[in-house]
Amino acid sequence: MNPVNYLYLAALLFTIGATGVLIRRNAIVVFMCIELMLNACNLAFVTFSRMHGNLDGQIIAFFTMVVAAAEVVVGLAIIVSLFRTRHSASVDDASLMKL
Amino acid sequence: MSFPLLTATAALPAVGAVATAAVPAARRTAAKWLALLVSLATLALAITVLVRFDPGGARYQLTESHAWIADFGVRYELGVDGIAVALIALTALLIPFIILAGWHDADPLETGSRRWRPTQGFFGLILAVEAMVVISFEATDVFLFYIFFEAMLIPMYFLIGGFGDRAHAQGEAAASTQRSYAAVKFLLYNLVGGLIMLAAVIGLYVVAGNFSLQEIVQARASGSLHMATSTERWLFLGFFFAFAVKAPLWPLHTWLPNAMQESTAPVAVLITAVVDKVGTFAMLRFCLQLFPEASKWATPAILVLSLISIVYGALLAVGQRDIKRLVAYASISHFGFIIMGIFAMTSQGQSGATLYMVNHGISTAALMLVAGFLISRRGSRLIADYGGVQKVAPVLAGTFLIGGLATLSLPGLAPFVSEFLVLVGTFSRYPVIGIIATFGIVLAALYTLVLYQRTMTGPVKPEVSAMPDLRARELVVVAPLIVLLIFLGVYPKPVTDIVNPAVKQTMSDVHKTDPKPSVEAAK
Amino acid sequence: MENLIALLIAAPLLGAAVLLVGGRRLDRVGHWVGTLLSATSFVFGLILFVDLLGKNAEHRTLIKHLFTWVPVAGFQADVTFRLDQLSMTFVLLITGVGSLIHLYSVGYMEHDERRRRFFGYLNLFLAAMLLLVLADNYLLLYVGWEGVGLASYLLIGFWQHKPSAATAAKKAFLVNRVGDMGLSIAIMLMFTTFGGFAFGPVLSHATEASEGKLTAIGLMLLLAACGKSAQVPLQSWLGDAMEGPTPVSALIHAATMVTAGVYLIVRSGAIFNAAPDAQLAVTVVGAVTLLFGAIVGCAKDDIKKALAGSTMSQIGYMVLAAGLGPIGYVFAIMHLVTHGFFKAGLFLGAGSVMHGMNDEVDMRKYGGLRTYMPVTFITFGLGYLAIIGFPGLSGFFSKDKIIEAAFAKGGTEGWILGGAALLGAAITAFYMTRVMLMTFFGEKRWQPDENGNEPHPHESPRVMTIPMIVLAVGSVFGGAFFSIGDRFLHWLEPVTGHSEGHSPVGAWTVTGATMVCLLIGVGIAWAQYGRKPVPAVAPRGSLLTRAARRDLLQDDFNHVVLVRGGEHLTRSLVYVDHTLVDGVVNGTAAGFGGLSGRLRRLQNGFARSYAVSMFGGAALLVAATLLMRAV
């Protein structure tokens, strides 16, 4: 199968993720969309690795997974503490950081 | 290795500044005495520099050179020529008077004030400014100079913004607002100038590969360093802009009246008599030496700007209602003369300009400090609030008049010699500009005498009728300045002897010779 | 002997320093210290004079180099003094008349609590004036030139609590500064032309320079002389200068300082001789001023201002003579000296009258004073006869010579200048007779003032009358002494040079015409003020009289054009500086402030809107990269 199709898939996943980040208000959904974008990138890395015939992309994909795992831990903790204080998981409610 | 005299002259007030600021809160008076002592010791060091300096010797003397930031070719290089020696002596001389004149300016208004040890800070900041000014005069490394040229702004900012005249017509809150406006304006103007200069400094490094003034000048003279005409002009403009803001030259002058008006009289003297001199000094040292061709290229424009400064400053001084603003505009007019002398490119003009820097420092100090004593007595800066002071405080009025006469360059007092040299030097190359500049002497008489007439003569106003005459401390400040004004007016030779060789060098740097008298030329 | 020249200046300078710095503890002796030091200077002058007389006419120049003043490459100014016949004449006049006036002031200023300071200023004036005439280069002369201006400023404004005095002092200094501008430009021109400004090199090489340069130098020197000597168009300060104490008017504004302009022109004779256009300008200024001053003098009721107009006019004569070149230099100086005697005497007489009349200056409130103050009357009368040129008295000799010289210039110019000088003589006779008649003759016209104090005219004390008597003796015999055997001519000739002109009219014809003019002037004055009683309130007068009372409208002109115009200019400049120059900068600052205020709204705190800008930015970058690659 032509590896370029994987790239199309990756671009599609990334766009879906990005759109989700921009239009959804629920922090959990936004968070999942970010994960989706990360995994789209992983897919692209692995595909490129396959196309170029070296392992760099696969290694980067592992790094990304590690970072994503760390991010999930911190991100979920923030969301939970937000929900506890505000009783809402909407990202628009946390808009105090403005001038 | 010999004793690093130049470093010591700059380091002593720096150490003194820290020590003064560290004096415990309760020992205010001790801090004042410490500051005075340090400034006197610095004066002693400056006199040592003056004595050790040999006018007939090498161009830069007492040099020190150490590697500093090796990667960028930045060196800690100090050295003085005659012009720098004269200005270091002036700075070291004026600071004790400034400290003494401001003896009570920073006393806390009430005990238990919330402000943090203002007295110690005030005198510490003055010493810090002295240290930075002195090292700016000494630095022969462009980068080193730049650092202290800019760093000077920090203590000055706090001195202008933090300390003002006691009494204010609109109350303390309004005074505080105006002070911070003046301080911010001062800072922004000078920062903009400084940043443009920084770009030029980096540009110079890119072209020349190091920051050493002497090396660059030598390389240019020997032809090993070629600079494209346009590059030289851009770099020149970058340097000149910063110095013209500091000097200040029309139309970059508007920060000075605000800064001098809002700060206390001693700080105003510090600004105009000491700090601003770095600008004109740097034009002589850096602009002319590093960029001789570009300097000549820019001369006509600069002469016209300085001419505008002279006439415009004097006319605006006539129109002022505030004593300190009047002195500020008079200073702008005088700085016009100094810059005109530098760029007239004649020996008379440049010697006159250097002498003018020294004399203007002394004469403005005399006039402004007496004005400060006057203002502190009545609690108003407005000319209209005074009248008939001569009758109740004759000594104060007399010293004020002498300060004023020095400002209008009365022959016999020091500024006359320098002003005439500048005029002659300009006239011999640019007759029309010289003649128009001569109108400045009429206008100077106008603003000085109008000021004297409105404040000192006429019937005694009831508000000033109980005004005390000069006190002993104030007399100690003013009397030596007046003696100096008379001495240098009658016998300026000690200063000109030091300055002349340096001016000769600068003239040869820019490849200019004085015009010949027409009778001789005809032969 | 040369060292004495420096001491000549040092004595009054020391006096000034001691009296001004010494403070109140010197109040009781200060006036005598000042007088003594002034007299010391006079004695030094006499010793030097005797020494000069003992030498050959060619060797009567003493040079004393004191020290190098301003040494800058190519620009050498020295403190060097030159004593020759010309400066010697001035030294004797200044110290002699100066000492007499010091003595007079001891009495005149007796009740002034600031008398010590007054004498300090007087001594300062003497020192500066001596420096002016003894300097060997123009720059040093300039120091003295401004020094006398400063002393004049301090003394006119001596009664500073009077706003009029303070204003008059300021005006005098400012108008003089305009003249000083001329002097400094002249020195600069000399420097660029001759490479220096010492008398020797400049004057001996004068002929080598181009005539254009010399004319420019000459005109600038003339401007300087106009300022100091109150010549048209810079004459307006002299009338107001009468606000100062009367001894000051006598010494500074009649006998010595105001004649400095004449000294300058005569001293620079070599330059003027080679610049005929400049000379012509000098004569025109002199002729115009001598008529101007005389006309103003006719209309004033204030005795001092009438005398001030007269001073202006008499100096006009001197300037006219100085402009005639070698035919007139000697006579300019001779008239200057005799004028120093009689005008100082007249002013001291006026001071004595005021002293006895509670400081009243309006002549319409005098009248018949000859019986109350006989000594003043006689000395003033002798001065009067001298100034109108009564045969045998000083003014007769010196003025007659100037009129002759004016005719001797030849051509149409000669006729015009000579005619002006003759007309001036007639007007002089008129206004001086008017002063004399209104003051000393007729009915007494004084009345009690608003406090009910009626003046009790009385003769002044001995200390004041003695100087008046000495000056009166000088006014009577001075001219004859100088003229018989042409003593003065032979004395000055080596310095100034002299040539006899070719007068189209005989000397006796001129003398006769002068006498006729004199008689006409006296006759008209007698008809108006002698035969009829003088009204105590000034009549409205003709248009000319009213204009002359206002100094021929010059002050009005100055006020409207210079003062008002200047005020508008400075006010609008202050406005421009605030709104335009400062406004540009403040506007830039405000612009940045406004911009950042707008940009701030982008920071709305919504995480999603930040994300949009991030994606937008990323997309832009990608697009830009692609675009760059495509190009």
PDB file of C-alpha atoms in Angstrom, chain B residues 181 185 189 250-251 253-254 258 312 315-316 318-320 329 347-348 351 390-391 394 401 405 408-412 416-417 420-421 423-424 427-428 434-435 438-439 441-442 445-446 449-450 452-453 457-459 489-493 496-497 500 514 516-520 523, chain C residues 24 67-75 79 113-114 117 121 139 142-143 146-147 150 153-154 160-163 166-167 169-170 173-174 177-178 180-181 184-185 187-189 191-195 197 205 208-209 213 569-571 573-578 581-582 585-586 589:
ATOM      1  CA  TYR B 181       6.611  62.587  34.137  1.00  0.00           C
ATOM      2  CA  LYS B 185      10.717  61.667  29.822  1.00  0.00           C
ATOM      3  CA  TYR B 189      14.722  60.290  25.502  1.00  0.00           C
ATOM      4  CA  TRP B 250      17.563  71.348  19.314  1.00  0.00           C
ATOM      5  CA  PRO B 251      15.055  69.728  18.593  1.00  0.00           C
ATOM      6  CA  HIS B 253      16.019  69.278  24.008  1.00  0.00           C
ATOM      7  CA  THR B 254      12.577  69.165  25.579  1.00  0.00           C
ATOM      8  CA  ASN B 258      11.220  69.299  32.564  1.00  0.00           C
ATOM      9  CA  TYR B 312      15.915  79.414  20.199  1.00  0.00           C
ATOM     10  CA  LEU B 315      14.418  83.323  23.156  1.00  0.00           C
ATOM     11  CA  LEU B 316      12.589  80.672  25.119  1.00  0.00           C
ATOM     12  CA  VAL B 318      13.178  85.118  27.842  1.00  0.00           C
ATOM     13  CA  GLY B 319       9.640  83.772  27.756  1.00  0.00           C
ATOM     14  CA  GLN B 320       9.827  81.573  30.874  1.00  0.00           C
ATOM     15  CA  TYR B 329      16.713  77.026  28.372  1.00  0.00           C
ATOM     16  CA  SER B 347      41.520  75.192  17.031  1.00  0.00           C
ATOM     17  CA  GLN B 348      39.870  78.237  18.575  1.00  0.00           C
ATOM     18  CA  SER B 351      39.591  74.790  22.580  1.00  0.00           C
ATOM     19  CA  GLN B 390      18.012  92.659  46.992  1.00  0.00           C
ATOM     20  CA  LYS B 391      16.819  94.824  49.876  1.00  0.00           C
ATOM     21  CA  PRO B 394      21.876  91.616  49.596  1.00  0.00           C
ATOM     22  CA  LEU B 401      23.840  88.663  39.960  1.00  0.00           C
ATOM     23  CA  LEU B 405      26.626  87.913  34.708  1.00  0.00           C
ATOM     24  CA  LEU B 408      25.627  86.299  29.987  1.00  0.00           C
ATOM     25  CA  SER B 409      29.401  85.966  29.462  1.00  0.00           C
ATOM     26  CA  LEU B 410      30.559  89.233  30.940  1.00  0.00           C
ATOM     27  CA  PRO B 411      34.200  89.841  30.038  1.00  0.00           C
ATOM     28  CA  GLY B 412      36.373  89.268  33.072  1.00  0.00           C
ATOM     29  CA  PHE B 416      33.476  85.127  28.201  1.00  0.00           C
ATOM     30  CA  VAL B 417      36.809  83.683  27.129  1.00  0.00           C
ATOM     31  CA  PHE B 420      34.522  84.436  22.393  1.00  0.00           C
ATOM     32  CA  LEU B 421      36.840  81.636  21.316  1.00  0.00           C
ATOM     33  CA  LEU B 423      32.570  82.712  18.142  1.00  0.00           C
ATOM     34  CA  VAL B 424      35.944  83.561  16.645  1.00  0.00           C
ATOM     35  CA  PHE B 427      33.442  83.114  12.380  1.00  0.00           C
ATOM     36  CA  SER B 428      36.790  82.415  10.786  1.00  0.00           C
ATOM     37  CA  GLY B 434      29.259  83.412  13.544  1.00  0.00           C
ATOM     38  CA  ILE B 435      27.477  86.736  13.201  1.00  0.00           C
ATOM     39  CA  THR B 438      26.606  86.802  18.205  1.00  0.00           C
ATOM     40  CA  PHE B 439      22.950  87.815  18.633  1.00  0.00           C
ATOM     41  CA  ILE B 441      24.974  87.588  23.592  1.00  0.00           C
ATOM     42  CA  VAL B 442      22.272  90.238  23.420  1.00  0.00           C
ATOM     43  CA  ALA B 445      21.752  89.773  28.580  1.00  0.00           C
ATOM     44  CA  LEU B 446      18.018  90.088  28.134  1.00  0.00           C
ATOM     45  CA  LEU B 449      18.761  90.906  33.493  1.00  0.00           C
ATOM     46  CA  VAL B 450      15.012  90.455  33.230  1.00  0.00           C
ATOM     47  CA  TYR B 452      17.399  89.689  38.046  1.00  0.00           C
ATOM     48  CA  GLN B 453      15.157  92.710  37.727  1.00  0.00           C
ATOM     49  CA  THR B 457      14.827  94.708  42.416  1.00  0.00           C
ATOM     50  CA  GLY B 458      11.761  96.837  42.900  1.00  0.00           C
ATOM     51  CA  PRO B 459       9.650  97.185  46.024  1.00  0.00           C
ATOM     52  CA  GLY B 489      38.163  84.672  33.467  1.00  0.00           C
ATOM     53  CA  VAL B 490      41.388  86.503  34.149  1.00  0.00           C
ATOM     54  CA  TYR B 491      43.797  83.609  33.820  1.00  0.00           C
ATOM     55  CA  PRO B 492      42.416  80.687  31.794  1.00  0.00           C
ATOM     56  CA  LYS B 493      45.932  79.599  30.815  1.00  0.00           C
ATOM     57  CA  THR B 496      44.003  76.011  27.871  1.00  0.00           C
ATOM     58  CA  ASP B 497      47.508  74.632  28.343  1.00  0.00           C
ATOM     59  CA  ASN B 500      45.457  72.720  23.515  1.00  0.00           C
ATOM     60  CA  ASP B 514      42.845  76.797  10.668  1.00  0.00           C
ATOM     61  CA  LYS B 516      44.814  81.829   7.354  1.00  0.00           C
ATOM     62  CA  PRO B 517      44.213  85.522   8.011  1.00  0.00           C
ATOM     63  CA  SER B 518      43.448  87.255   4.721  1.00  0.00           C
ATOM     64  CA  VAL B 519      46.332  89.739   4.952  1.00  0.00           C
ATOM     65  CA  GLU B 520      48.806  86.893   5.317  1.00  0.00           C
ATOM     66  CA  LYS B 523      51.117  87.775   0.539  1.00  0.00           C
TER      67      LYS B 523
ATOM     68  CA  ARG C  24      29.161  96.516  56.858  1.00  0.00           C
ATOM     69  CA  PHE C  67      50.828  88.072  31.338  1.00  0.00           C
ATOM     70  CA  THR C  68      49.434  85.953  28.529  1.00  0.00           C
ATOM     71  CA  TRP C  69      45.710  85.885  28.879  1.00  0.00           C
ATOM     72  CA  VAL C  70      44.255  83.441  26.335  1.00  0.00           C
ATOM     73  CA  PRO C  71      46.819  81.297  24.545  1.00  0.00           C
ATOM     74  CA  VAL C  72      45.145  79.088  21.971  1.00  0.00           C
ATOM     75  CA  ALA C  73      46.708  78.004  18.719  1.00  0.00           C
ATOM     76  CA  GLY C  74      46.744  81.041  16.453  1.00  0.00           C
ATOM     77  CA  PHE C  75      44.809  83.129  18.957  1.00  0.00           C
ATOM     78  CA  VAL C  79      47.147  91.462  29.144  1.00  0.00           C
ATOM     79  CA  GLU C 113      22.727 103.841  54.008  1.00  0.00           C
ATOM     80  CA  ARG C 114      24.435 102.057  51.129  1.00  0.00           C
ATOM     81  CA  ARG C 117      28.635 100.135  48.147  1.00  0.00           C
ATOM     82  CA  TYR C 121      30.865 100.660  42.323  1.00  0.00           C
ATOM     83  CA  LEU C 139      39.972  92.135  23.338  1.00  0.00           C
ATOM     84  CA  TYR C 142      36.469  94.873  25.308  1.00  0.00           C
ATOM     85  CA  VAL C 143      36.859  93.769  28.920  1.00  0.00           C
ATOM     86  CA  GLU C 146      31.877  95.827  29.238  1.00  0.00           C
ATOM     87  CA  GLY C 147      33.292  96.544  32.658  1.00  0.00           C
ATOM     88  CA  LEU C 150      28.524  96.760  34.244  1.00  0.00           C
ATOM     89  CA  TYR C 153      24.346  99.184  35.114  1.00  0.00           C
ATOM     90  CA  LEU C 154      25.001  98.902  38.831  1.00  0.00           C
ATOM     91  CA  GLN C 160      16.990  99.419  42.872  1.00  0.00           C
ATOM     92  CA  HIS C 161      13.882  99.640  44.970  1.00  0.00           C
ATOM     93  CA  LYS C 162      12.564 102.122  42.397  1.00  0.00           C
ATOM     94  CA  PRO C 163      11.271 100.052  39.463  1.00  0.00           C
ATOM     95  CA  ALA C 166      15.941  99.039  37.697  1.00  0.00           C
ATOM     96  CA  THR C 167      14.333  99.273  34.273  1.00  0.00           C
ATOM     97  CA  ALA C 169      19.671 100.103  34.266  1.00  0.00           C
ATOM     98  CA  LYS C 170      18.543  97.060  32.345  1.00  0.00           C
ATOM     99  CA  PHE C 173      22.947  97.409  29.588  1.00  0.00           C
ATOM    100  CA  LEU C 174      20.882  95.879  26.815  1.00  0.00           C
ATOM    101  CA  ARG C 177      25.068  94.974  24.445  1.00  0.00           C
ATOM    102  CA  VAL C 178      23.828  95.637  20.932  1.00  0.00           C
ATOM    103  CA  ASP C 180      29.075  95.266  22.111  1.00  0.00           C
ATOM    104  CA  MET C 181      27.930  92.880  19.451  1.00  0.00           C
ATOM    105  CA  SER C 184      32.931  91.586  19.059  1.00  0.00           C
ATOM    106  CA  ILE C 185      32.210  91.221  15.353  1.00  0.00           C
ATOM    107  CA  ILE C 187      37.383  91.898  16.707  1.00  0.00           C
ATOM    108  CA  MET C 188      36.471  88.702  14.889  1.00  0.00           C
ATOM    109  CA  LEU C 189      36.902  90.468  11.568  1.00  0.00           C
ATOM    110  CA  PHE C 191      41.264  88.245  13.687  1.00  0.00           C
ATOM    111  CA  THR C 192      40.358  86.774  10.322  1.00  0.00           C
ATOM    112  CA  THR C 193      41.905  89.689   8.460  1.00  0.00           C
ATOM    113  CA  PHE C 194      45.088  90.380  10.380  1.00  0.00           C
ATOM    114  CA  GLY C 195      45.447  87.222  12.462  1.00  0.00           C
ATOM    115  CA  PHE C 197      43.785  92.177  17.402  1.00  0.00           C
ATOM    116  CA  HIS C 205      48.983  96.746   8.668  1.00  0.00           C
ATOM    117  CA  GLU C 208      47.264  96.024   3.496  1.00  0.00           C
ATOM    118  CA  ALA C 209      43.720  94.762   3.958  1.00  0.00           C
ATOM    119  CA  LYS C 213      37.008  94.406   5.074  1.00  0.00           C
ATOM    120  CA  LEU C 569       7.881  86.200  19.376  1.00  0.00           C
ATOM    121  CA  THR C 570       8.951  84.630  22.659  1.00  0.00           C
ATOM    122  CA  ARG C 571       5.384  83.861  23.643  1.00  0.00           C
ATOM    123  CA  LEU C 573       7.960  80.264  20.584  1.00  0.00           C
ATOM    124  CA  VAL C 574       7.114  79.032  24.070  1.00  0.00           C
ATOM    125  CA  TYR C 575       3.822  77.836  22.624  1.00  0.00           C
ATOM    126  CA  VAL C 576       5.578  76.195  19.672  1.00  0.00           C
ATOM    127  CA  ASP C 577       8.090  74.493  21.930  1.00  0.00           C
ATOM    128  CA  HIS C 578       5.309  73.125  24.067  1.00  0.00           C
ATOM    129  CA  VAL C 581       8.548  70.239  19.413  1.00  0.00           C
ATOM    130  CA  ASP C 582       7.443  68.616  22.620  1.00  0.00           C
ATOM    131  CA  VAL C 585       7.476  63.496  21.045  1.00  0.00           C
ATOM    132  CA  ASN C 586       4.522  63.354  23.385  1.00  0.00           C
ATOM    133  CA  ALA C 589       4.360  58.400  23.113  1.00  0.00           C
TER     134      ALA C 589
END
